[in-house]
CSV table of C-alpha atoms in Angstrom, one decimal:
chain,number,residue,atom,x,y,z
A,1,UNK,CA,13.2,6.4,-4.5
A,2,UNK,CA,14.3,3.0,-6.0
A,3,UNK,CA,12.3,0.1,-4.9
A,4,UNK,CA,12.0,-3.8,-5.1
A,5,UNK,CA,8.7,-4.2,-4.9
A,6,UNK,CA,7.3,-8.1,-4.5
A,7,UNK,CA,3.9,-9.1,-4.9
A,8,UNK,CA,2.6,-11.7,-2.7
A,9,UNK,CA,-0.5,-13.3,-3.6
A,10,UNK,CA,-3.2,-12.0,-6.3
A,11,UNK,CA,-4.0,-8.4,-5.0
A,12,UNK,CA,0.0,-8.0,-4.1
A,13,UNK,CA,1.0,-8.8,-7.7
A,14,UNK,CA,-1.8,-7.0,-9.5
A,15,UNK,CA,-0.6,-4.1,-7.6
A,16,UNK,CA,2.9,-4.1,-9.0
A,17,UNK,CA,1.8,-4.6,-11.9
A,18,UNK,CA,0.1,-1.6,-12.0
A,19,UNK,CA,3.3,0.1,-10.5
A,20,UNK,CA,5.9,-1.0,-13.8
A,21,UNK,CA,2.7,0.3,-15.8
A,22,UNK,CA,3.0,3.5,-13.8
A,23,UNK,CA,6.9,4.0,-14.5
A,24,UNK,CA,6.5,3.0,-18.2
A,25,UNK,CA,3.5,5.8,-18.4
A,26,UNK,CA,5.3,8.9,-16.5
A,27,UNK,CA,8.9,7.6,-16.8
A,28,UNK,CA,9.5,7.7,-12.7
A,29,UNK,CA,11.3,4.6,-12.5
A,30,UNK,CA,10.7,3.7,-9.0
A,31,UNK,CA,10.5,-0.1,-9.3
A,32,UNK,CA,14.1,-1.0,-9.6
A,33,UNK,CA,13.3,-4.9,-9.9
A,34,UNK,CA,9.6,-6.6,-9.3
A,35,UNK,CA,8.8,-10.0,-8.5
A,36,UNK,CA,5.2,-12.0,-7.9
A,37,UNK,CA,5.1,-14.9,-5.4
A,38,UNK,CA,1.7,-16.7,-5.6
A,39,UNK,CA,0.6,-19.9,-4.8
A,40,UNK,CA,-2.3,-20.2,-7.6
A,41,UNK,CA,-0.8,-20.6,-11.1
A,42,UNK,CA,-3.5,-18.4,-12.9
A,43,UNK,CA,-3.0,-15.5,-11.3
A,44,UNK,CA,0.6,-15.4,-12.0
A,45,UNK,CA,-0.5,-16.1,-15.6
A,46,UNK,CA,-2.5,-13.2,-15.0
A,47,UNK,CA,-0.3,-10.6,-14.7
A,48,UNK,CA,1.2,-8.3,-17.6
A,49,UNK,CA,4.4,-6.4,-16.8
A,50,UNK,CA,6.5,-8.6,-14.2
A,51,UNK,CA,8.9,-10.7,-16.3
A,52,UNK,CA,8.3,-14.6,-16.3
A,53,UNK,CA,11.0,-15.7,-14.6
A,54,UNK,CA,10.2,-13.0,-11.4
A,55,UNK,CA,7.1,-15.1,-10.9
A,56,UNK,CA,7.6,-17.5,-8.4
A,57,UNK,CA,5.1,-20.4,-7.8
A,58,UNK,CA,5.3,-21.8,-4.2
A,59,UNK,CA,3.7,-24.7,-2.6
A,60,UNK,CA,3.3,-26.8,-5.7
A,61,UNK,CA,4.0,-30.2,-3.9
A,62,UNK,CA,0.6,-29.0,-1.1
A,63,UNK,CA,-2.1,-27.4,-3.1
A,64,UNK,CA,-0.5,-27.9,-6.4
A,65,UNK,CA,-0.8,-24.5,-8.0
A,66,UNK,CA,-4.4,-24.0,-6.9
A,67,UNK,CA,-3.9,-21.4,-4.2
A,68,UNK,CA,-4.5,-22.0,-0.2
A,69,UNK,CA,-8.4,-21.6,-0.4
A,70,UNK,CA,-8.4,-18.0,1.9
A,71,UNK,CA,-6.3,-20.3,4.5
A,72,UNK,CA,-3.6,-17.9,5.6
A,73,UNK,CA,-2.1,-20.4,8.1
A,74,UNK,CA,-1.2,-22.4,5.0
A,75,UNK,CA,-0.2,-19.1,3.4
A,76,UNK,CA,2.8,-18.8,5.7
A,77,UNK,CA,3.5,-22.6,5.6
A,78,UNK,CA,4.1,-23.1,2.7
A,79,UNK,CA,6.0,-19.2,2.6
A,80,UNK,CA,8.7,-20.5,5.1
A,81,UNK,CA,8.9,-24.1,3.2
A,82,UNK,CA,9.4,-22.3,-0.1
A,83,UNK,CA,11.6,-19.1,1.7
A,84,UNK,CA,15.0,-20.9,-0.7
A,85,UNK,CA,12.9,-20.6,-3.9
A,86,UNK,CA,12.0,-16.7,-3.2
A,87,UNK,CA,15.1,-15.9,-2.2
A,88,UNK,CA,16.6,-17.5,-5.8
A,89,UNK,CA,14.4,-14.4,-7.1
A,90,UNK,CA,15.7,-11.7,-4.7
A,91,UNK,CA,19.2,-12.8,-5.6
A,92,UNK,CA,18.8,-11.7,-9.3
A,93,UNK,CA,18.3,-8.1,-7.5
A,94,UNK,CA,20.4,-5.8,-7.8
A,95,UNK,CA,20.3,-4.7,-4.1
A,96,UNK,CA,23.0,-2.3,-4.2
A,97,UNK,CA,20.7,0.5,-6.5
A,98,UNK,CA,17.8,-0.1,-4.3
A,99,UNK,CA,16.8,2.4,-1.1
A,100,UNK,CA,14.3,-0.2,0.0
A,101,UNK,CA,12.0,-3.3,0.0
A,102,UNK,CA,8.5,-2.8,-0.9
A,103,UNK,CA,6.4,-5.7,0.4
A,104,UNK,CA,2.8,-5.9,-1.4
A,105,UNK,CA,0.4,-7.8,-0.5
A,106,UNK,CA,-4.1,-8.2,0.0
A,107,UNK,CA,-4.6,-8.9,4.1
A,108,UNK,CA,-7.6,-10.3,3.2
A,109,UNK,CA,-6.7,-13.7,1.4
A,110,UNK,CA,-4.7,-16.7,2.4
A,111,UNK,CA,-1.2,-16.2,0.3
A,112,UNK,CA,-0.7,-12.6,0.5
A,113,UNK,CA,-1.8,-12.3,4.5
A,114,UNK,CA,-0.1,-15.5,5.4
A,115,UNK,CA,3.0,-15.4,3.0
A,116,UNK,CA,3.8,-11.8,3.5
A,117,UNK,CA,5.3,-11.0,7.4
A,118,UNK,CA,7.1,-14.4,6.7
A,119,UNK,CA,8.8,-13.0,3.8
A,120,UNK,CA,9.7,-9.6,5.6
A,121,UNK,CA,11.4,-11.3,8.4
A,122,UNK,CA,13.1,-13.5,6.3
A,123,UNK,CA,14.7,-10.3,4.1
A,124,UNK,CA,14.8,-8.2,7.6
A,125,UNK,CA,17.7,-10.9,8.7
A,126,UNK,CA,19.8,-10.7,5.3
A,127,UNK,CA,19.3,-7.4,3.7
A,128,UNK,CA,20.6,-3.8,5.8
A,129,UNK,CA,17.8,-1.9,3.4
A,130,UNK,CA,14.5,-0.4,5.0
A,131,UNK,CA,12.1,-3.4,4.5
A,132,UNK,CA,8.4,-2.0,4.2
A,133,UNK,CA,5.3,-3.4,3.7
A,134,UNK,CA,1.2,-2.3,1.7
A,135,UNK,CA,-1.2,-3.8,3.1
A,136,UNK,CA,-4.7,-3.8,1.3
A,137,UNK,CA,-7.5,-4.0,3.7
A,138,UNK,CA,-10.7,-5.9,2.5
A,139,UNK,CA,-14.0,-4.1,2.6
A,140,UNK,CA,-16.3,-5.1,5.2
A,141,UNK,CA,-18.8,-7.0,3.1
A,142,UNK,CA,-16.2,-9.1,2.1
A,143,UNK,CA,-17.0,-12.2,4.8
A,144,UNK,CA,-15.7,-12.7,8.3
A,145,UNK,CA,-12.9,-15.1,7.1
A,146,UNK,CA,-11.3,-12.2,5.4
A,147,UNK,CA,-11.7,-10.2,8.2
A,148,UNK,CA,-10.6,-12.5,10.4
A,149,UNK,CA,-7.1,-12.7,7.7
A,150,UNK,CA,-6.7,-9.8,7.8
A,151,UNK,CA,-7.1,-9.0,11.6
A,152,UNK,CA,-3.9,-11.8,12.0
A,153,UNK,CA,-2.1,-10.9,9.1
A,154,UNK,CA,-2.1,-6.9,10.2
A,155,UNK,CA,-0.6,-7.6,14.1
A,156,UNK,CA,1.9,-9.7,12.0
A,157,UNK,CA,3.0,-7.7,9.7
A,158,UNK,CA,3.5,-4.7,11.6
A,159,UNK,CA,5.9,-6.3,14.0
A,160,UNK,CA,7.5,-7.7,11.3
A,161,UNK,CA,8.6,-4.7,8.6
A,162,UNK,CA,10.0,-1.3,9.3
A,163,UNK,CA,6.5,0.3,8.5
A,164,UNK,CA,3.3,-0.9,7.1
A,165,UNK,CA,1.9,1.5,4.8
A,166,UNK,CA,-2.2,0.8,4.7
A,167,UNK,CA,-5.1,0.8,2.3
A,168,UNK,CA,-8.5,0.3,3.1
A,169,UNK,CA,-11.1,-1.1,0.3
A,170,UNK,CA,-13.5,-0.3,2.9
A,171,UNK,CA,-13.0,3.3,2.0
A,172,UNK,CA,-12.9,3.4,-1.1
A,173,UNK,CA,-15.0,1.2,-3.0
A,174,UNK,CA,-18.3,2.5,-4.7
A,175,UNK,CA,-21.8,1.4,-4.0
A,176,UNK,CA,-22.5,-0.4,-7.3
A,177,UNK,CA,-19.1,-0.9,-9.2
A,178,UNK,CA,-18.1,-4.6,-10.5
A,179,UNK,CA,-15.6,-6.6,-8.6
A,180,UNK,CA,-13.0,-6.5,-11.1
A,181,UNK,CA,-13.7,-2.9,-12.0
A,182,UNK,CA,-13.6,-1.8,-8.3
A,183,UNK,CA,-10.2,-3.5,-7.8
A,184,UNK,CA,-8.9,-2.2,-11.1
A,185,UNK,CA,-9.8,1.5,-9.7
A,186,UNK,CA,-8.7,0.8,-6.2
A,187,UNK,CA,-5.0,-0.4,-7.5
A,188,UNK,CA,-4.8,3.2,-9.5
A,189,UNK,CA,-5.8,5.0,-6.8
A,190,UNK,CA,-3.2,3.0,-4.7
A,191,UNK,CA,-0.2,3.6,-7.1
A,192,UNK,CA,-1.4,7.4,-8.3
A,193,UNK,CA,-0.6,7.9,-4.4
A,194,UNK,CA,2.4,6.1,-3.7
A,195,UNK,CA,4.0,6.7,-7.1
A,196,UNK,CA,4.2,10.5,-6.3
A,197,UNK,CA,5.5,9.6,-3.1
A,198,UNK,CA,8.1,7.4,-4.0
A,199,UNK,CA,9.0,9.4,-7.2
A,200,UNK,CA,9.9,12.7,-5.6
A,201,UNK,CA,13.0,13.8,-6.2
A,202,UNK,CA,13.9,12.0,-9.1
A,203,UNK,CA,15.5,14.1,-11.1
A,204,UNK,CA,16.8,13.1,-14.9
A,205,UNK,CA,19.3,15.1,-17.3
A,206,UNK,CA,18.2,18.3,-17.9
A,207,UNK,CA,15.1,18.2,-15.4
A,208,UNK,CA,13.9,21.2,-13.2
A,209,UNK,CA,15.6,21.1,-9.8
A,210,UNK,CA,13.2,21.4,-6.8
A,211,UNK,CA,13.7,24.0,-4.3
A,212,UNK,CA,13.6,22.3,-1.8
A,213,UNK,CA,14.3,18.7,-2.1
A,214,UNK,CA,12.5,16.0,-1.2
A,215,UNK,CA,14.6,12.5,-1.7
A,216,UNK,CA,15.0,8.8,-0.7
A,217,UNK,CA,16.4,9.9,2.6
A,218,UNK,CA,13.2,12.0,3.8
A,219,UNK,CA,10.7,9.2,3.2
A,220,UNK,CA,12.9,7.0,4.7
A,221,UNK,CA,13.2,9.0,8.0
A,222,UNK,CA,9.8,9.7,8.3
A,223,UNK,CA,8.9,6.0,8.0
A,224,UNK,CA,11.6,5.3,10.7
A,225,UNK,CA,10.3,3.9,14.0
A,226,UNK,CA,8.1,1.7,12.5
A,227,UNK,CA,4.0,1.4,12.8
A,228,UNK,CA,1.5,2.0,10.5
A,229,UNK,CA,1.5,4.8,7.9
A,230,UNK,CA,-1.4,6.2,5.7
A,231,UNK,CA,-1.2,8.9,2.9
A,232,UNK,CA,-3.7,11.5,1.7
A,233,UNK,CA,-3.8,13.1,-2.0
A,234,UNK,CA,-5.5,16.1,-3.6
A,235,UNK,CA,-4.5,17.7,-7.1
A,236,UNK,CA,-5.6,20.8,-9.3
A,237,UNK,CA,-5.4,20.6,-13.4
A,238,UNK,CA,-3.4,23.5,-14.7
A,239,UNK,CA,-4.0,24.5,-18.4
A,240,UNK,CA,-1.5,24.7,-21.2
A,241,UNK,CA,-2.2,28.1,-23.3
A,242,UNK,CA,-2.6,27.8,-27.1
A,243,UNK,CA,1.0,29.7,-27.3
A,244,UNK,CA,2.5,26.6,-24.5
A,245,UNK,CA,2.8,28.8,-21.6
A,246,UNK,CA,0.4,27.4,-18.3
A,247,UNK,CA,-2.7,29.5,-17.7
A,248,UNK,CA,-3.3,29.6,-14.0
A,249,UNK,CA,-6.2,28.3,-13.9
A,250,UNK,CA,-5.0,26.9,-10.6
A,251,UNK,CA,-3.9,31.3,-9.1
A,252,UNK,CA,-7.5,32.2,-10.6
A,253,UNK,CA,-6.1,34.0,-13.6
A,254,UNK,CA,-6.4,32.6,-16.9
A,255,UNK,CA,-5.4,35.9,-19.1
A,256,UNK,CA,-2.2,35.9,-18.3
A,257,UNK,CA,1.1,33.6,-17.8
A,258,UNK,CA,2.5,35.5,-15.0
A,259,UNK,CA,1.6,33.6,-11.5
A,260,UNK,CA,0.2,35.4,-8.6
A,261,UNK,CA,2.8,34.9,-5.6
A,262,UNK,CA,0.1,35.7,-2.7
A,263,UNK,CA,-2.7,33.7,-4.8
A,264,UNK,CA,-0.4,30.5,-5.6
A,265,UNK,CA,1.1,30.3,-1.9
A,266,UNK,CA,-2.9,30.5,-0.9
A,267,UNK,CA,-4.0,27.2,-3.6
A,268,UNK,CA,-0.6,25.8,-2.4
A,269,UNK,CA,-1.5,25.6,1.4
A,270,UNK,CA,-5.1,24.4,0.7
A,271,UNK,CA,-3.9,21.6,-1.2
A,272,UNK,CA,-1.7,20.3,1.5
A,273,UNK,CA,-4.5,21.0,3.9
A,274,UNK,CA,-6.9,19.0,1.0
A,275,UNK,CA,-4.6,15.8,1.5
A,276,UNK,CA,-4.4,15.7,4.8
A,277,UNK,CA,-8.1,16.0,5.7
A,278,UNK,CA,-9.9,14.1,2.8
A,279,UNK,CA,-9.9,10.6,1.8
A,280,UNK,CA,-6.7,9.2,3.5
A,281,UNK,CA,-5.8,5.6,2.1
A,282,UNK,CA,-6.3,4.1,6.0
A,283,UNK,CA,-8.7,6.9,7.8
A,284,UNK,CA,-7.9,8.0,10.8
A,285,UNK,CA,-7.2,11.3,13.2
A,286,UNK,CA,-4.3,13.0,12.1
A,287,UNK,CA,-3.8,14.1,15.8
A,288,UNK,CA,-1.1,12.2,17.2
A,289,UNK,CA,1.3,10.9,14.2
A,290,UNK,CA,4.5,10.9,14.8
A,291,UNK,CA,5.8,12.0,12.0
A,292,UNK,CA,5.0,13.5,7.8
A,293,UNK,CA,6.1,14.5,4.9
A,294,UNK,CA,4.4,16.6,2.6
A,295,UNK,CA,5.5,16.7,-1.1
A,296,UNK,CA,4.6,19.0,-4.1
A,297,UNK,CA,4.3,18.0,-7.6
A,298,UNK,CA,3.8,20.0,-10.4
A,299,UNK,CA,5.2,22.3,-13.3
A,300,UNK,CA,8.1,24.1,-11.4
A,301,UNK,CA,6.3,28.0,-11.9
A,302,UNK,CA,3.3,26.6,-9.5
A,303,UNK,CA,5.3,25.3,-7.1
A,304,UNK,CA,5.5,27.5,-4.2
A,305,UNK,CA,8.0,27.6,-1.5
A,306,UNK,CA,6.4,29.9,0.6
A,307,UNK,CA,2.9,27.6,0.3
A,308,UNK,CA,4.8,24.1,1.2
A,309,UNK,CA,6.2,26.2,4.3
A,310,UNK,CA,2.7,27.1,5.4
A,311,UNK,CA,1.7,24.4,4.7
A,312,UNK,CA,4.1,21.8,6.4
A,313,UNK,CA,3.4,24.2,9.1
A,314,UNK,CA,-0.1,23.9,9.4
A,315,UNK,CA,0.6,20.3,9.4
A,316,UNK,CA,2.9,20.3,12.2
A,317,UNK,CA,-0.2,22.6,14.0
A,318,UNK,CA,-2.8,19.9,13.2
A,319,UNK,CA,-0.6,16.6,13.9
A,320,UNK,CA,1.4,18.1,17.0
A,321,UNK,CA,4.4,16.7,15.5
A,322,UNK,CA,8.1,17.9,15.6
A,323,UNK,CA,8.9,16.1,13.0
A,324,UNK,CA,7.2,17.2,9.8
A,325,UNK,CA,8.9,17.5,6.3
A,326,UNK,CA,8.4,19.0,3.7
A,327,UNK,CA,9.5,20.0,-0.2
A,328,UNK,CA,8.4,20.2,-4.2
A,329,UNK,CA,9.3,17.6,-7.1
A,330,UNK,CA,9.1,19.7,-10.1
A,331,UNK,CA,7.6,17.6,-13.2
A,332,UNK,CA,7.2,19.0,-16.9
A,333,UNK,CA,5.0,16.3,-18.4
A,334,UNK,CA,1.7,16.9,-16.4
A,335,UNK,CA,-1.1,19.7,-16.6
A,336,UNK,CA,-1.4,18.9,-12.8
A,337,UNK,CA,-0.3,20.2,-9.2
A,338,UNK,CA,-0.4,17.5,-6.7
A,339,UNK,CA,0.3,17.2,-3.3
A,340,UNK,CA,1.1,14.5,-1.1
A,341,UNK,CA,0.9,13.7,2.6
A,342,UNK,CA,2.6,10.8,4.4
A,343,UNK,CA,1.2,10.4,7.9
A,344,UNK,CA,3.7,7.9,10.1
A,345,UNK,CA,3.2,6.5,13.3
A,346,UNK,CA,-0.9,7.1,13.4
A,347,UNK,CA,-2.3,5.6,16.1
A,348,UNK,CA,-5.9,7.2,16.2
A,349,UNK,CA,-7.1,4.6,13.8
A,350,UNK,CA,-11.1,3.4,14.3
A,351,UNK,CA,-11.4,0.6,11.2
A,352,UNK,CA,-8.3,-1.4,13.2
A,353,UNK,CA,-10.4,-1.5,16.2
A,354,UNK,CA,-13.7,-2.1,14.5
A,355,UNK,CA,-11.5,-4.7,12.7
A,356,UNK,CA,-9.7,-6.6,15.2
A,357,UNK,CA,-13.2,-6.7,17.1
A,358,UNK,CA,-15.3,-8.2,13.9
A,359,UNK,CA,-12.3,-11.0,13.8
A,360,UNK,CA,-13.0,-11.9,17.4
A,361,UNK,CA,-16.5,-12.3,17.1
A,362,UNK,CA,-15.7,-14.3,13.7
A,363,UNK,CA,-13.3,-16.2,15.6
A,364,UNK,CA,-15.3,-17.2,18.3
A,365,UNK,CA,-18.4,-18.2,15.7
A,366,UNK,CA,-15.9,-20.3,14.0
A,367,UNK,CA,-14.6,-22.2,17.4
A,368,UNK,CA,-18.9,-22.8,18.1
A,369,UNK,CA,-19.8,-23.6,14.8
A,370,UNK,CA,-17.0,-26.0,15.1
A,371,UNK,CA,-18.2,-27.5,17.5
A,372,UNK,CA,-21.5,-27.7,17.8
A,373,UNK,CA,-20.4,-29.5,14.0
A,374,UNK,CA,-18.4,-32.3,15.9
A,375,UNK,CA,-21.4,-32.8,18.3
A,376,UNK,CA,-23.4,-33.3,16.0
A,377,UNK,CA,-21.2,-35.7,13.6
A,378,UNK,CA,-20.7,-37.5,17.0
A,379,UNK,CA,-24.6,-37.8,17.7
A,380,UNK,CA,-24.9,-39.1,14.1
A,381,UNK,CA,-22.6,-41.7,13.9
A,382,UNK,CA,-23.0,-42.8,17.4
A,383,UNK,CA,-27.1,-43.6,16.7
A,384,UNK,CA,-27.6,-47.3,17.0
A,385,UNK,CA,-23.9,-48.0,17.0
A,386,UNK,CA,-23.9,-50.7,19.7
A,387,UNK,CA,-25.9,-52.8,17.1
A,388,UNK,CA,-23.3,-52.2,14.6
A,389,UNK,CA,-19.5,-53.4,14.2
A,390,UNK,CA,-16.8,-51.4,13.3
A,391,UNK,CA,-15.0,-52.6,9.7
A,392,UNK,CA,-11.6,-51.7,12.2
């Protein structure tokens, strides 16, 4: 699947980063063209991969290249009063090799969570192409103004794209990590997901031919009808005998080349079964989703038909779903099977709740604290003040 993929705000542009670092490392080629929108000038300095002139300052004449301070009103302000300049930037895409728009952006800040559903409705107007969005999540312990971001920012953005694919920090940052090193490990775990995703079915000159093909048109359907999407991952290391062939360590065997049908169908259907009941990047029940897709990737003697079938069947068991896909993306370069689950249309989802109810407490502290600030300003300056003239 070819992508444009646009970074809004520091988390959103790390993340793409991370994506053209992806492609150059396993030669996948999904983003098709990348561009970073930001409103502090550092982090756009910051980043390594996205060309200069794809990194588009905005709002230079209001907080003049110092970022929005976690202020995601301004975030969109200054989004819709800069929509000309971004747009100069999407022009230089080629739109015609893309499938779709990939907006990125950090729900908890004030550029990416304010600046994002403004650019999505802006490109949903102009462009025919599927325009979807990632929304990072910020971990709990993180401060009710982020929460309260990216409470607002969420509603938005779902209304606004045709599905908003979601990743929580809450869920997967460690107890003890750094900052930056948590982020840096969050953003591979992020693109590891969504690069297998979005890379299956690529297939290159003289590149195995999957079975059963998965391609741009399959992701694309099962992200139709809009909502919120969530993807789950599990993968097995194969190893490569000291004559080349693949011991199967992943059937049980590792004295012979020869794969087990029965044993690989087996591994194959607990993988998919792995994925869709471990860590999902947005947890939730998988009861209820509307829709998957379940992908396969691997060296092509491991991937087995039979096990996607079973597989994609037990999903459609556990999701009660008609519409569940599945298929294999064969890939030489990688001592690893992985599979892939794309959940679309989840509803069942407990950290939205718990989320949109923190941000109406925080809201409501925020509208007291106010106040009971201007009361006492008011009591202040009002001490004594018969006695005392105003200057005008």
């Amino acid at each position: 699947m070819k992508l444009a993929m646009i970074g809004f705000g520091q988390a959103g542009g790390k993340i793409v980063d991370r994506f053209l670092q992806y492609d150059e490392e396993t030669g996948s080629n999904i983003v098709r063209a990348a561009v970073a929108v930001n409103s502090a000038k550092a982090d756009l300095m910051g980043l390594e991969r996205i060309p200069e002139d794809q990194r588009i300052l905005i709002g230079q004449s209001r907080v003049k290249g110092h970022g929005v301070g976690a202020d995601n009103e301004l975030g969109a302000e200054i989004a819709e009063e800069d929509i000309d300049e971004i747009q100069s930037a999407i022009d230089s895409i080629p739109v015609h090799e893309v499938d779709a728009f990939l907006i990125v952006a950090g729900l908890g800040g004030g550029t990416g969570s304010g600046g994002a559903p403004v650019i999505a409705k802006h490109l949903k107007r102009i462009y025919t192409e599927p325009v979807y969005g990632l929304g990072v999540l910020p971990g709990s312990d993180e401060g009710g103004i982020y929460t309260l971001n990216a409470a607002r920012s969420f509603q938005t953005f779902v209304r606004e794209v045709d599905n908003l694919l979601v990743f929580d920090n809450d869920a997967w940052r460690k107890t003890g990590e750094s900052v930056q090193g948590g982020y840096a490990e969050i953003n591979s775990e992020i693109v590891r997901r969504f690069g297998v995703l979005f890379g299956a079915g690529e297939v290159g000159e003289g590149d195995e031919v999957a079975e059963s093909v998965v391609d741009s048109s399959e992701i694309i359907n099962t992200l139709s009808g809009g909502g919120v999407s969530t993807i789950g991952f599990a993968e097995e290391e194969v190893e490569v005998s000291s004559s080349g062939g693949l011991l199967s360590r992943f059937t049980g065997d590792d004295s012979t080349d020869d794969l087990d049908t029965a044993n690989t169908t087996n591994r194959i259907t607990s993988l998919v079964r792995k994925a869709a009941l471990g860590r999902l990047t947005l947890p939730c029940e998988i009861d209820g989703a509307e829709r998957a897709l379940v992908v396969l990737a691997g060296p092509p003697n491991y991937l087995n038909r039979k096990g996607i079938e079973r597989g994609r069947k037990w999903l459609e068991e556990q999701t009660g779903s008609m519409e569940v896909r599945g298929g294999d993306y064969p890939t030489k370069a990688t001592g690893r099977v992985s599979s892939v689950v794309l959940l679309s249309g989840v509803t069942n989802v407990p950290r939205i709740k718990e989320l949109q109810q923190v941000a109406i407490e925080a809201q409501d502290n925020i509208d007291n604290i106010q106040q009971e600030s201007d009361d006492n300003l008011e009591e202040l300056v009002n001490d004594d003040s018969d006695e005392l003239e105003s200057l005008f």
